[in-house]
Amino acid sequence: MDEQQSLPPHVLIFPLPLQGPVNSMFKLAQLLCFSGLHITLLLTENIYNRLVLHTDITSILDQFPGFQIKTISDGLPEDHPREGGKFLEVFNSLKTNTKTLFKDMLTSDFLCSDHDGKKRRVSCIIADGVLGFTCDVANEICVPIFYVRTISPCCLWIFFCLPQLIESGEYPFKDDNLDEPITSVPGAETFLRRRDLPGFCRSSDLNDSTFQLFKTEGQENSRAYGLILNTFEELDELILNQIRTICPNLYPIGPLHANLKRKLTTLRPSSNSLWAEDRTCIDWLNNQLPNSVIYVSFGSIATMTIDQLIEFWYGLVNSRQFFLWVIRPDSIAGGDWKSMIPLDLTAGTKERGYIVEWAPQEEVLAHHAIGGFWTHCGWNSILESIYEGKPMICWPYFFDQQVNSRFVEKVWGLGLDMKDTCDRKIVEKMVKDLMVLRKEEFLERANHMSKLAKNCLMEGGSSYCNFERLVKDIKSFK
């Protein structure tokens, strides 16, 4: 027997270089490694350097002998900010500069040195579906490729529908009424509005670079052998059935973070955060009553002005609810915000609040003291909240988050959509609604969805079976 045939399949995983996608695909890499596959996780040098600052990479790799990490250049100078509004520059550089490097790696010995010292060919590639050049390279060298989309299926489906939005005349918008219904997205005809479309749609410019990037999503994602999604059938069945009309071979295997925890019960938990976690907040939560604290975090990219910060802060303090708030050092535009906070807000925070620069979010959401989550509606955050049974207030920032927030309120009934508003009275009202006035209603619904999320990962559950099918299909490529 050829020695290559006797070895486990070797899978190359290439995430989009942002906190959310890296977080999800790092977990996917560990899951597949635990299932007997050999994994090379390919990170851009910038992401890898940030990761090693806050993560014990060696400890993680020691737990998985078939797991290795390699790096590749994103083609940008070291001091490039890379996130927020600058990310399109990263994408363009990846497409222009990294594609050649990627092909060279796959056709050289770069990926052939494994932990056991044996030379390994790549059996298949799993790449973020936005990185279309990976499919070009895979086809050139005759290696099967799966795509992963770490955004929500509901937003992905809207990307697929962008051409018919244009054809129907619903896009570009003909006026400024953002509450105008959108009826040409199958499965969402009764509740979708203009303001619920991805943020870049508001430019109403068909030549907008971001719009151009995503308008061919349906054609691009259908090129791969299959499409891996971080969701579960019971949450997104309606939208998944729509996506299957274009990409019939779907693998909904989420929630990924919980899937990994269930399978790795005998191993040490690991963090793959690009920010340093402040664990003192757990000690503070330990002293609070069950379901009494609202957790506030707007993710790793979102920014706000000082005026927005103060409006939010007054709303929290005036609600008289206990709160744990993550405020990243780089999240406030406009100077030294700490010196601009009114004394009554400082006093109110000392009485009922706790602020950190970054928190161990999965652990926070699992804590008995947390009764609600005020979130930017990143997809990882939503899934973590659903799994732990925490209702949400949604203040989306960009990209898929506008769509997600509408689904949280109108489709899943798991919270309140506060998009496009920043007013202390509205904040106060929504916090009181979530944590006091409608608390039982929201908790009952959240607990129901939490049970579905947990059941789908058990043997015979939908995500369990889809993951087993994914592993079987990958092994068939050997």
CSV table of C-alpha atoms in Angstrom, one decimal:
chain,number,residue,atom,x,y,z
A,1,MET,CA,0.0,0.0,0.0
A,2,ASP,CA,1.2,3.5,-0.8
A,3,GLU,CA,2.4,5.2,2.4
A,4,GLN,CA,0.2,8.2,1.7
A,5,GLN,CA,-2.9,5.9,1.6
A,6,SER,CA,-2.1,4.6,5.1
A,7,LEU,CA,-2.0,8.0,6.7
A,8,PRO,CA,-5.0,10.0,7.8
A,9,PRO,CA,-6.3,12.6,5.3
A,10,HIS,CA,-4.4,16.0,5.5
A,11,VAL,CA,-6.8,19.0,5.5
A,12,LEU,CA,-5.7,22.6,4.9
A,13,ILE,CA,-8.0,25.1,6.6
A,14,PHE,CA,-7.7,28.8,5.6
A,15,PRO,CA,-9.9,31.3,7.5
A,16,LEU,CA,-10.7,34.9,6.6
A,17,PRO,CA,-8.2,37.0,8.7
A,18,LEU,CA,-10.7,38.5,11.2
A,19,GLN,CA,-11.5,37.5,14.8
A,20,GLY,CA,-14.9,36.0,14.1
A,21,PRO,CA,-13.9,33.7,11.2
A,22,VAL,CA,-10.6,32.7,12.8
A,23,ASN,CA,-12.5,31.9,16.0
A,24,SER,CA,-14.9,29.6,14.2
A,25,MET,CA,-12.5,27.9,11.9
A,26,PHE,CA,-9.9,27.3,14.7
A,27,LYS,CA,-12.7,25.4,16.5
A,28,LEU,CA,-13.5,23.5,13.3
A,29,ALA,CA,-9.8,22.6,12.9
A,30,GLN,CA,-9.7,21.1,16.4
A,31,LEU,CA,-13.0,19.2,15.8
A,32,LEU,CA,-11.7,17.6,12.6
A,33,CYS,CA,-8.3,16.8,14.3
A,34,PHE,CA,-10.2,15.1,17.1
A,35,SER,CA,-12.0,13.0,14.5
A,36,GLY,CA,-8.7,11.5,13.3
A,37,LEU,CA,-7.7,13.9,10.5
A,38,HIS,CA,-4.4,15.7,10.2
A,39,ILE,CA,-4.9,19.5,10.0
A,40,THR,CA,-2.9,22.5,8.8
A,41,LEU,CA,-4.4,25.8,9.9
A,42,LEU,CA,-3.1,28.5,7.6
A,43,LEU,CA,-3.2,32.0,9.2
A,44,THR,CA,-2.0,35.3,7.9
A,45,GLU,CA,1.2,36.4,9.6
A,46,ASN,CA,-0.6,39.4,11.2
A,47,ILE,CA,-3.3,37.2,12.7
A,48,TYR,CA,-0.8,34.6,13.9
A,49,ASN,CA,1.3,37.2,15.7
A,50,ARG,CA,-1.8,38.6,17.4
A,51,LEU,CA,-3.0,35.2,18.4
A,52,VAL,CA,0.3,34.1,20.1
A,53,LEU,CA,0.1,37.2,22.3
A,54,HIS,CA,-3.0,36.0,24.0
A,55,THR,CA,-3.2,32.3,23.4
A,56,ASP,CA,-1.0,29.4,24.5
A,57,ILE,CA,-0.6,27.9,21.0
A,58,THR,CA,1.9,25.3,22.2
A,59,SER,CA,-0.6,23.9,24.7
A,60,ILE,CA,-3.3,23.6,22.1
A,61,LEU,CA,-1.0,21.9,19.6
A,62,ASP,CA,0.2,19.5,22.3
A,63,GLN,CA,-3.3,18.3,22.8
A,64,PHE,CA,-3.6,17.5,19.0
A,65,PRO,CA,-0.6,15.7,17.6
A,66,GLY,CA,-2.0,15.9,14.1
A,67,PHE,CA,-2.5,19.7,14.2
A,68,GLN,CA,-0.1,22.3,13.0
A,69,ILE,CA,-0.3,26.0,12.2
A,70,LYS,CA,1.5,27.6,9.2
A,71,THR,CA,1.5,31.3,8.2
A,72,ILE,CA,1.2,33.2,4.9
A,73,SER,CA,1.6,36.9,4.1
A,74,ASP,CA,-1.4,39.0,3.4
A,75,GLY,CA,0.7,41.3,1.3
A,76,LEU,CA,0.2,44.4,3.5
A,77,PRO,CA,2.8,46.5,5.5
A,78,GLU,CA,3.0,45.7,9.3
A,79,ASP,CA,1.4,49.0,10.3
A,80,HIS,CA,-1.7,48.6,8.2
A,81,PRO,CA,-4.8,48.6,10.5
A,82,ARG,CA,-6.5,45.7,8.6
A,83,GLU,CA,-9.9,45.9,10.4
A,84,GLY,CA,-13.1,47.9,10.3
A,85,GLY,CA,-13.4,50.1,7.2
A,86,LYS,CA,-9.9,49.0,6.0
A,87,PHE,CA,-10.7,45.3,5.6
A,88,LEU,CA,-11.5,45.6,1.9
A,89,GLU,CA,-7.9,46.5,1.4
A,90,VAL,CA,-6.9,43.3,3.1
A,91,PHE,CA,-9.2,41.3,0.9
A,92,ASN,CA,-7.9,42.9,-2.3
A,93,SER,CA,-4.3,42.2,-1.1
A,94,LEU,CA,-5.1,38.6,-0.4
A,95,LYS,CA,-6.6,38.2,-3.9
A,96,THR,CA,-3.7,40.0,-5.6
A,97,ASN,CA,-0.7,39.0,-3.6
A,98,THR,CA,-1.5,35.9,-1.5
A,99,LYS,CA,-3.0,33.7,-4.3
A,100,THR,CA,0.4,33.0,-5.9
A,101,LEU,CA,2.0,32.3,-2.5
A,102,PHE,CA,-0.9,29.9,-1.7
A,103,LYS,CA,-0.4,27.9,-4.8
A,104,ASP,CA,3.3,27.8,-4.3
A,105,MET,CA,2.8,26.4,-0.8
A,106,LEU,CA,0.4,23.7,-2.0
A,107,THR,CA,2.8,22.6,-4.7
A,108,SER,CA,6.0,22.6,-2.7
A,109,ASP,CA,7.2,21.0,0.5
A,110,PHE,CA,5.8,23.8,2.6
A,111,LEU,CA,2.9,21.8,4.0
A,112,CYS,CA,4.7,18.4,3.9
A,113,SER,CA,6.4,18.5,7.3
A,114,ASP,CA,4.0,17.0,9.8
A,115,HIS,CA,4.4,16.2,13.5
A,116,ASP,CA,5.5,12.7,12.7
A,117,GLY,CA,8.1,13.9,10.2
A,118,LYS,CA,6.4,12.3,7.2
A,119,LYS,CA,5.8,14.2,4.0
A,120,ARG,CA,2.1,14.8,3.4
A,121,ARG,CA,0.1,15.8,0.4
A,122,VAL,CA,-3.0,17.9,1.1
A,123,SER,CA,-6.1,15.7,0.7
A,124,CYS,CA,-8.6,18.6,0.6
A,125,ILE,CA,-8.9,22.3,1.4
A,126,ILE,CA,-11.5,24.0,3.7
A,127,ALA,CA,-11.5,27.8,3.0
A,128,ASP,CA,-13.6,30.8,3.8
A,129,GLY,CA,-16.1,31.2,1.0
A,130,VAL,CA,-15.1,34.8,0.5
A,131,LEU,CA,-11.6,33.7,-0.5
A,132,GLY,CA,-12.6,32.7,-4.0
A,133,PHE,CA,-9.0,32.5,-5.2
A,134,THR,CA,-8.6,29.3,-3.0
A,135,CYS,CA,-11.1,27.5,-5.3
A,136,ASP,CA,-9.2,28.7,-8.4
A,137,VAL,CA,-6.0,27.2,-6.9
A,138,ALA,CA,-7.7,24.0,-5.7
A,139,ASN,CA,-9.1,23.4,-9.2
A,140,GLU,CA,-5.7,24.1,-10.8
A,141,ILE,CA,-4.0,21.4,-8.7
A,142,CYS,CA,-6.9,19.0,-8.6
A,143,VAL,CA,-7.6,19.1,-4.9
A,144,PRO,CA,-11.2,19.0,-3.6
A,145,ILE,CA,-12.4,22.1,-1.7
A,146,PHE,CA,-15.1,22.9,0.8
A,147,TYR,CA,-16.2,26.4,1.6
A,148,VAL,CA,-17.1,27.6,5.1
A,149,ARG,CA,-19.3,30.6,5.7
A,150,THR,CA,-18.9,31.9,9.3
A,151,ILE,CA,-21.6,34.6,8.8
A,152,SER,CA,-25.2,33.9,9.4
A,153,PRO,CA,-27.2,31.8,6.8
A,154,CYS,CA,-29.8,34.6,6.7
A,155,CYS,CA,-27.3,37.1,5.6
A,156,LEU,CA,-25.6,34.6,3.2
A,157,TRP,CA,-29.0,34.0,1.6
A,158,ILE,CA,-29.5,37.8,1.0
A,159,PHE,CA,-26.1,37.8,-0.7
A,160,PHE,CA,-27.3,35.0,-2.9
A,161,CYS,CA,-30.4,37.1,-3.7
A,162,LEU,CA,-28.7,40.4,-4.6
A,163,PRO,CA,-29.0,39.8,-8.3
A,164,GLN,CA,-32.8,39.3,-8.0
A,165,LEU,CA,-33.1,42.4,-5.7
A,166,ILE,CA,-31.7,44.4,-8.6
A,167,GLU,CA,-33.9,42.6,-11.2
A,168,SER,CA,-37.0,43.2,-9.1
A,169,GLY,CA,-36.2,46.9,-8.9
A,170,GLU,CA,-36.0,46.8,-5.0
A,171,TYR,CA,-32.3,47.7,-5.2
A,172,PRO,CA,-30.9,50.4,-5.5
A,173,PHE,CA,-33.3,52.2,-3.2
A,174,LYS,CA,-35.4,54.8,-4.9
A,175,ASP,CA,-35.8,57.0,-1.8
A,176,ASP,CA,-34.6,57.3,1.8
A,177,ASN,CA,-37.4,55.3,3.4
A,178,LEU,CA,-35.5,52.5,5.2
A,179,ASP,CA,-38.7,50.9,6.5
A,180,GLU,CA,-39.9,50.1,3.0
A,181,PRO,CA,-40.5,46.3,2.8
A,182,ILE,CA,-38.2,44.0,0.8
A,183,THR,CA,-40.3,41.2,-0.8
A,184,SER,CA,-37.9,39.6,-3.3
A,185,VAL,CA,-35.9,37.5,-0.8
A,186,PRO,CA,-37.7,34.1,-0.7
A,187,GLY,CA,-38.4,33.0,2.9
A,188,ALA,CA,-38.2,36.6,4.3
A,189,GLU,CA,-41.0,38.3,2.3
A,190,THR,CA,-43.2,39.2,5.3
A,191,PHE,CA,-40.7,40.9,7.6
A,192,LEU,CA,-37.6,42.1,5.8
A,193,ARG,CA,-37.1,45.9,5.4
A,194,ARG,CA,-34.5,48.0,3.6
A,195,ARG,CA,-32.8,48.8,7.0
A,196,ASP,CA,-32.4,45.0,7.6
A,197,LEU,CA,-30.2,44.5,4.5
A,198,PRO,CA,-26.4,44.4,5.0
A,199,GLY,CA,-25.1,47.9,5.7
A,200,PHE,CA,-23.3,48.4,2.4
A,201,CYS,CA,-26.7,48.2,0.6
A,202,ARG,CA,-27.5,51.7,2.0
A,203,SER,CA,-25.1,53.3,-0.4
A,204,SER,CA,-27.5,52.4,-3.3
A,205,ASP,CA,-24.4,52.3,-5.5
A,206,LEU,CA,-24.2,49.3,-7.8
A,207,ASN,CA,-20.5,50.0,-8.3
A,208,ASP,CA,-19.7,50.0,-4.6
A,209,SER,CA,-16.7,47.7,-4.1
A,210,THR,CA,-18.3,45.8,-1.2
A,211,PHE,CA,-21.5,45.3,-3.1
A,212,GLN,CA,-19.6,44.0,-6.1
A,213,LEU,CA,-17.7,41.6,-3.9
A,214,PHE,CA,-20.8,39.9,-2.6
A,215,LYS,CA,-23.2,40.1,-5.5
A,216,THR,CA,-21.8,36.9,-7.1
A,217,GLU,CA,-21.9,34.9,-3.8
A,218,GLY,CA,-24.3,32.4,-5.1
A,219,GLN,CA,-22.2,31.6,-8.1
A,220,GLU,CA,-19.0,31.6,-6.1
A,221,ASN,CA,-20.1,29.4,-3.2
A,222,SER,CA,-21.7,26.8,-5.5
A,223,ARG,CA,-18.3,26.1,-7.0
A,224,ALA,CA,-17.1,24.1,-4.0
A,225,TYR,CA,-17.8,20.4,-3.3
A,226,GLY,CA,-19.9,21.4,-0.2
A,227,LEU,CA,-20.7,24.4,2.0
A,228,ILE,CA,-20.1,24.2,5.8
A,229,LEU,CA,-22.2,26.5,8.0
A,230,ASN,CA,-22.0,27.3,11.6
A,231,THR,CA,-25.7,26.8,12.5
A,232,PHE,CA,-28.2,24.1,13.1
A,233,GLU,CA,-31.2,22.9,11.2
A,234,GLU,CA,-33.8,23.6,13.9
A,235,LEU,CA,-32.7,27.3,14.0
A,236,ASP,CA,-32.3,28.0,10.3
A,237,GLU,CA,-34.4,25.3,8.5
A,238,LEU,CA,-36.3,27.8,6.4
A,239,ILE,CA,-33.2,29.6,5.1
A,240,LEU,CA,-31.1,26.5,4.8
A,241,ASN,CA,-33.8,25.0,2.5
A,242,GLN,CA,-33.5,28.2,0.3
A,243,ILE,CA,-29.7,28.0,0.2
A,244,ARG,CA,-29.9,24.3,-0.8
A,245,THR,CA,-31.6,25.4,-4.1
A,246,ILE,CA,-28.1,26.9,-5.0
A,247,CYS,CA,-25.7,24.9,-2.9
A,248,PRO,CA,-27.4,21.5,-2.3
A,249,ASN,CA,-24.6,19.9,-0.4
A,250,LEU,CA,-24.8,21.7,3.0
A,251,TYR,CA,-23.1,20.8,6.3
A,252,PRO,CA,-24.8,22.7,9.1
A,253,ILE,CA,-22.6,21.6,12.1
A,254,GLY,CA,-23.1,24.4,14.6
A,255,PRO,CA,-23.0,25.8,17.1
A,256,LEU,CA,-19.3,25.1,16.6
A,257,HIS,CA,-18.1,26.4,20.0
A,258,ALA,CA,-20.4,24.0,21.8
A,259,ASN,CA,-19.8,21.1,19.3
A,260,LEU,CA,-16.1,21.4,20.2
A,261,LYS,CA,-16.8,21.5,24.0
A,262,ARG,CA,-18.9,18.4,23.9
A,263,LYS,CA,-16.3,16.4,22.0
A,264,LEU,CA,-13.3,17.5,23.9
A,265,THR,CA,-14.5,17.0,27.5
A,266,THR,CA,-11.3,15.2,28.5
A,267,LEU,CA,-9.0,18.0,27.2
A,268,ARG,CA,-8.1,21.4,28.6
A,269,PRO,CA,-10.3,24.3,27.4
A,270,SER,CA,-8.5,26.8,25.1
A,271,SER,CA,-9.0,30.4,24.1
A,272,ASN,CA,-8.2,31.7,20.6
A,273,SER,CA,-9.0,35.3,21.3
A,274,LEU,CA,-7.0,38.1,19.6
A,275,TRP,CA,-7.6,40.2,22.8
A,276,ALA,CA,-6.4,39.7,26.3
A,277,GLU,CA,-9.2,38.4,28.5
A,278,ASP,CA,-9.9,40.1,31.9
A,279,ARG,CA,-11.1,37.3,34.1
A,280,THR,CA,-11.8,39.5,37.1
A,281,CYS,CA,-15.3,39.9,35.7
A,282,ILE,CA,-16.1,36.3,36.6
A,283,ASP,CA,-15.3,37.0,40.2
A,284,TRP,CA,-17.7,40.0,40.1
A,285,LEU,CA,-20.4,37.8,38.4
A,286,ASN,CA,-20.0,35.2,41.1
A,287,ASN,CA,-21.4,37.8,43.6
A,288,GLN,CA,-24.5,38.6,41.6
A,289,LEU,CA,-28.0,37.0,41.7
A,290,PRO,CA,-29.2,34.6,39.0
A,291,ASN,CA,-30.4,36.3,35.8
A,292,SER,CA,-29.7,39.8,37.3
A,293,VAL,CA,-27.0,41.1,35.0
A,294,ILE,CA,-27.1,42.3,31.4
A,295,TYR,CA,-23.8,41.6,29.6
A,296,VAL,CA,-22.9,44.3,27.1
A,297,SER,CA,-20.3,43.7,24.3
A,298,PHE,CA,-20.1,45.0,20.7
A,299,GLY,CA,-17.4,42.6,19.5
A,300,SER,CA,-13.9,42.9,18.3
A,301,ILE,CA,-14.4,45.5,15.5
A,302,ALA,CA,-17.4,47.8,16.2
A,303,THR,CA,-16.6,51.4,17.2
A,304,MET,CA,-18.7,54.2,18.6
A,305,THR,CA,-18.4,58.0,19.3
A,306,ILE,CA,-18.1,59.4,22.8
A,307,ASP,CA,-21.7,60.8,22.4
A,308,GLN,CA,-23.0,57.3,21.6
A,309,LEU,CA,-21.0,55.9,24.5
A,310,ILE,CA,-22.6,58.4,27.0
A,311,GLU,CA,-26.1,57.8,25.7
A,312,PHE,CA,-25.7,54.1,26.1
A,313,TRP,CA,-24.2,54.6,29.5
A,314,TYR,CA,-27.0,56.7,30.8
A,315,GLY,CA,-29.5,54.2,29.5
A,316,LEU,CA,-27.8,51.4,31.4
A,317,VAL,CA,-27.5,53.4,34.6
A,318,ASN,CA,-31.0,54.8,34.4
A,319,SER,CA,-32.4,51.3,33.9
A,320,ARG,CA,-31.1,50.5,37.4
A,321,GLN,CA,-30.1,47.0,36.2
A,322,PHE,CA,-26.7,45.4,37.0
A,323,PHE,CA,-24.4,45.3,33.9
A,324,LEU,CA,-21.1,43.9,32.8
A,325,TRP,CA,-19.7,46.0,29.9
A,326,VAL,CA,-16.8,45.3,27.6
A,327,ILE,CA,-15.3,48.5,26.3
A,328,ARG,CA,-12.2,47.8,24.1
A,329,PRO,CA,-9.4,50.4,24.2
A,330,ASP,CA,-9.8,51.0,20.5
A,331,SER,CA,-13.6,51.1,20.4
A,332,ILE,CA,-14.2,54.8,21.2
A,333,ALA,CA,-13.4,57.4,18.5
A,334,GLY,CA,-12.6,60.9,19.6
A,335,GLY,CA,-9.9,60.9,22.3
A,336,ASP,CA,-9.6,60.1,26.0
A,337,TRP,CA,-13.1,59.1,26.7
A,338,LYS,CA,-12.5,58.2,30.4
A,339,SER,CA,-12.0,61.8,31.3
A,340,MET,CA,-15.3,62.8,29.6
A,341,ILE,CA,-17.6,60.6,31.6
A,342,PRO,CA,-20.0,62.5,33.9
A,343,LEU,CA,-19.7,61.9,37.6
A,344,ASP,CA,-23.2,60.5,38.0
A,345,LEU,CA,-22.4,57.8,35.4
A,346,THR,CA,-19.2,56.9,37.3
A,347,ALA,CA,-21.2,56.7,40.6
A,348,GLY,CA,-24.0,54.6,39.0
A,349,THR,CA,-21.4,52.1,37.6
A,350,LYS,CA,-19.7,51.7,41.0
A,351,GLU,CA,-23.1,50.8,42.4
A,352,ARG,CA,-24.3,48.3,39.7
A,353,GLY,CA,-21.8,47.9,36.9
A,354,TYR,CA,-18.4,46.4,36.0
A,355,ILE,CA,-16.3,47.4,33.0
A,356,VAL,CA,-13.5,45.4,31.4
A,357,GLU,CA,-11.5,45.8,28.1
A,358,TRP,CA,-12.3,42.2,27.0
A,359,ALA,CA,-14.1,39.2,28.6
A,360,PRO,CA,-14.1,35.4,28.2
A,361,GLN,CA,-17.4,35.7,26.5
A,362,GLU,CA,-18.4,32.0,26.3
A,363,GLU,CA,-17.8,31.7,30.0
A,364,VAL,CA,-19.6,34.9,30.8
A,365,LEU,CA,-22.7,33.9,28.8
A,366,ALA,CA,-22.8,30.5,30.5
A,367,HIS,CA,-22.8,32.2,33.9
A,368,HIS,CA,-26.0,31.9,36.0
A,369,ALA,CA,-25.9,35.7,36.8
A,370,ILE,CA,-26.3,36.7,33.2
A,371,GLY,CA,-29.9,37.3,32.3
A,372,GLY,CA,-29.5,39.1,28.9
A,373,PHE,CA,-27.0,40.1,26.3
A,374,TRP,CA,-26.8,43.5,24.6
A,375,THR,CA,-24.8,42.6,21.5
A,376,HIS,CA,-23.6,43.9,18.1
A,377,CYS,CA,-25.1,40.7,16.6
A,378,GLY,CA,-22.0,39.1,15.3
A,379,TRP,CA,-22.9,35.5,14.3
A,380,ASN,CA,-20.6,33.8,16.9
A,381,SER,CA,-22.1,36.0,19.6
A,382,ILE,CA,-25.6,35.1,18.6
A,383,LEU,CA,-25.0,31.4,18.6
A,384,GLU,CA,-23.2,31.5,22.0
A,385,SER,CA,-26.2,33.4,23.4
A,386,ILE,CA,-28.7,31.0,21.9
A,387,TYR,CA,-26.8,28.0,23.2
A,388,GLU,CA,-26.8,29.4,26.8
A,389,GLY,CA,-30.4,30.6,26.7
A,390,LYS,CA,-29.8,34.3,27.0
A,391,PRO,CA,-32.2,36.7,25.3
A,392,MET,CA,-30.7,39.7,23.4
A,393,ILE,CA,-30.8,43.4,22.7
A,394,CYS,CA,-29.4,44.0,19.3
A,395,TRP,CA,-27.4,47.0,18.2
A,396,PRO,CA,-25.8,45.9,14.9
A,397,TYR,CA,-22.7,47.6,13.6
A,398,PHE,CA,-22.1,46.4,10.0
A,399,PHE,CA,-22.2,43.6,7.5
A,400,ASP,CA,-24.4,40.6,8.4
A,401,GLN,CA,-25.4,42.1,11.8
A,402,GLN,CA,-28.3,44.2,10.4
A,403,VAL,CA,-29.9,41.1,9.1
A,404,ASN,CA,-29.1,39.0,12.2
A,405,SER,CA,-30.8,41.5,14.5
A,406,ARG,CA,-34.1,41.4,12.5
A,407,PHE,CA,-34.1,37.6,12.7
A,408,VAL,CA,-33.4,37.7,16.5
A,409,GLU,CA,-36.6,39.7,17.1
A,410,LYS,CA,-39.0,38.8,14.3
A,411,VAL,CA,-38.1,35.2,13.4
A,412,TRP,CA,-36.7,33.6,16.6
A,413,GLY,CA,-38.4,35.8,19.2
A,414,LEU,CA,-35.2,36.0,21.2
A,415,GLY,CA,-34.9,39.7,21.9
A,416,LEU,CA,-35.2,43.3,20.7
A,417,ASP,CA,-33.8,45.0,17.6
A,418,MET,CA,-32.4,48.4,18.4
A,419,LYS,CA,-30.7,49.2,15.1
A,420,ASP,CA,-30.2,52.7,13.9
A,421,THR,CA,-31.0,54.3,17.3
A,422,CYS,CA,-28.8,55.7,20.1
A,423,ASP,CA,-31.0,57.3,22.7
A,424,ARG,CA,-30.7,56.9,26.5
A,425,LYS,CA,-34.5,56.6,26.9
A,426,ILE,CA,-34.8,53.9,24.3
A,427,VAL,CA,-31.8,52.0,25.9
A,428,GLU,CA,-33.4,52.3,29.3
A,429,LYS,CA,-36.8,51.0,28.0
A,430,MET,CA,-35.3,48.1,26.2
A,431,VAL,CA,-33.1,47.0,29.0
A,432,LYS,CA,-36.1,47.2,31.4
A,433,ASP,CA,-38.2,45.2,28.9
A,434,LEU,CA,-35.6,42.5,28.5
A,435,MET,CA,-34.5,42.2,32.2
A,436,VAL,CA,-37.8,43.0,34.0
A,437,LEU,CA,-41.1,43.6,32.2
A,438,ARG,CA,-40.8,40.8,29.6
A,439,LYS,CA,-38.2,38.8,31.3
A,440,GLU,CA,-40.1,35.6,31.7
A,441,GLU,CA,-41.4,35.7,28.1
A,442,PHE,CA,-37.9,36.1,26.7
A,443,LEU,CA,-36.3,33.6,29.0
A,444,GLU,CA,-38.9,31.0,28.2
A,445,ARG,CA,-38.3,31.4,24.5
A,446,ALA,CA,-34.5,31.5,24.9
A,447,ASN,CA,-34.5,28.3,27.1
A,448,HIS,CA,-36.5,26.5,24.4
A,449,MET,CA,-34.0,27.5,21.7
A,450,SER,CA,-31.2,26.5,24.0
A,451,LYS,CA,-32.6,23.0,24.3
A,452,LEU,CA,-32.8,22.7,20.5
A,453,ALA,CA,-29.2,23.8,20.2
A,454,LYS,CA,-28.0,21.3,22.7
A,455,ASN,CA,-30.1,18.4,21.3
A,456,CYS,CA,-28.7,18.9,17.8
A,457,LEU,CA,-25.2,18.1,19.1
A,458,MET,CA,-26.2,14.8,20.8
A,459,GLU,CA,-25.8,11.5,19.0
A,460,GLY,CA,-28.4,11.3,16.3
A,461,GLY,CA,-29.0,15.1,16.4
A,462,SER,CA,-28.9,17.2,13.2
A,463,SER,CA,-25.5,18.8,13.7
A,464,TYR,CA,-24.0,15.6,15.0
A,465,CYS,CA,-25.0,13.7,11.9
A,466,ASN,CA,-24.0,16.5,9.5
A,467,PHE,CA,-20.5,16.6,11.1
A,468,GLU,CA,-20.1,12.8,10.9
A,469,ARG,CA,-21.1,13.0,7.2
A,470,LEU,CA,-18.5,15.8,6.7
A,471,VAL,CA,-15.7,13.7,8.2
A,472,LYS,CA,-16.8,10.7,6.1
A,473,ASP,CA,-16.7,12.7,2.9
A,474,ILE,CA,-13.3,14.2,3.7
A,475,LYS,CA,-11.9,10.7,4.3
A,476,SER,CA,-13.3,9.5,1.0
A,477,PHE,CA,-10.9,12.0,-0.8
A,478,LYS,CA,-7.8,10.2,0.6
